[in-house]
Amino acid sequence: ENPERFKRNLKKATSMVVKDVMTRGVNTVEEDTELQKIAKLMIDKDINRVPVTKDGVLVGIIARADVVKAII
């Protein structure tokens, strides 16, 4: 890659903040959601992790691997 382009890209990347790259419109589930519903959400939306909330407050995150471990 061109050294000047690399420098520009590096400067741009190091000046970014979370809001520049975060996912918006995140799907969440409540902590008492059935695993089957979470698995379906992950498949339908092609997502690997889902934030878990309780009364609107983040309490954890569930990953596809967590779902697989729980069902096998």
Short mmCIF file of C-alpha atoms in Angstrom, two decimals:
data_model
loop_
_atom_site.label_atom_id
_atom_site.label_comp_id
_atom_site.label_asym_id
_atom_site.label_seq_id
_atom_site.Cartn_x
_atom_site.Cartn_y
_atom_site.Cartn_z
CA GLU A 1 0.00 0.00 0.00
CA ASN A 2 1.04 3.57 -0.64
CA PRO A 3 2.87 4.92 2.48
CA GLU A 4 0.99 8.22 2.38
CA ARG A 5 -2.38 6.49 2.14
CA PHE A 6 -1.37 4.23 5.03
CA LYS A 7 -0.49 7.29 7.15
CA ARG A 8 -3.84 8.94 6.36
CA ASN A 9 -5.77 5.77 7.15
CA LEU A 10 -3.84 5.24 10.37
CA LYS A 11 -4.46 8.82 11.48
CA LYS A 12 -8.16 8.47 10.69
CA ALA A 13 -8.44 5.16 12.56
CA THR A 14 -6.62 6.42 15.66
CA SER A 15 -8.85 9.48 15.90
CA MET A 16 -12.08 7.44 15.83
CA VAL A 17 -14.25 6.93 18.88
CA VAL A 18 -16.68 4.14 19.68
CA LYS A 19 -19.70 5.97 18.26
CA ASP A 20 -17.94 6.04 14.86
CA VAL A 21 -17.89 2.24 14.59
CA MET A 22 -20.53 0.85 16.95
CA THR A 23 -23.62 -1.04 15.89
CA ARG A 24 -26.84 0.94 16.23
CA GLY A 25 -30.35 -0.40 16.64
CA VAL A 26 -29.13 -3.31 18.74
CA ASN A 27 -31.42 -6.28 19.39
CA THR A 28 -31.65 -7.12 23.09
CA VAL A 29 -33.33 -9.83 25.14
CA GLU A 30 -34.55 -9.95 28.71
CA GLU A 31 -32.74 -12.34 31.04
CA ASP A 32 -35.78 -14.65 31.22
CA THR A 33 -36.03 -15.09 27.41
CA GLU A 34 -36.15 -18.73 26.30
CA LEU A 35 -33.01 -19.98 24.55
CA GLN A 36 -35.06 -21.10 21.57
CA LYS A 37 -36.19 -17.52 20.98
CA ILE A 38 -32.63 -16.22 21.30
CA ALA A 39 -31.34 -18.86 18.88
CA LYS A 40 -34.04 -17.92 16.36
CA LEU A 41 -33.20 -14.22 16.72
CA MET A 42 -29.51 -14.95 16.12
CA ILE A 43 -30.28 -17.02 13.03
CA ASP A 44 -32.91 -14.65 11.60
CA LYS A 45 -30.80 -11.52 12.12
CA ASP A 46 -27.43 -13.21 11.45
CA ILE A 47 -25.96 -11.97 14.72
CA ASN A 48 -23.49 -13.67 17.05
CA ARG A 49 -24.06 -11.85 20.34
CA VAL A 50 -27.09 -10.33 22.00
CA PRO A 51 -27.06 -7.97 24.98
CA VAL A 52 -29.16 -9.19 27.91
CA THR A 53 -31.18 -6.69 29.93
CA LYS A 54 -33.25 -6.65 33.09
CA ASP A 55 -35.74 -3.82 33.43
CA GLY A 56 -33.92 -1.99 30.63
CA VAL A 57 -30.50 -2.24 32.29
CA LEU A 58 -27.67 -4.21 30.68
CA VAL A 59 -26.84 -7.27 32.80
CA GLY A 60 -24.85 -9.40 30.36
CA ILE A 61 -24.38 -10.70 26.86
CA ILE A 62 -25.18 -14.05 25.31
CA ALA A 63 -23.18 -15.46 22.42
CA ARG A 64 -23.99 -18.21 19.92
CA ALA A 65 -21.40 -20.36 21.68
CA ASP A 66 -23.32 -19.93 24.97
CA VAL A 67 -26.52 -21.14 23.31
CA VAL A 68 -24.78 -24.11 21.71
CA LYS A 69 -23.13 -25.12 25.00
CA ALA A 70 -26.46 -24.93 26.79
CA ILE A 71 -28.28 -27.19 24.35
CA ILE A 72 -25.68 -29.92 23.83
#
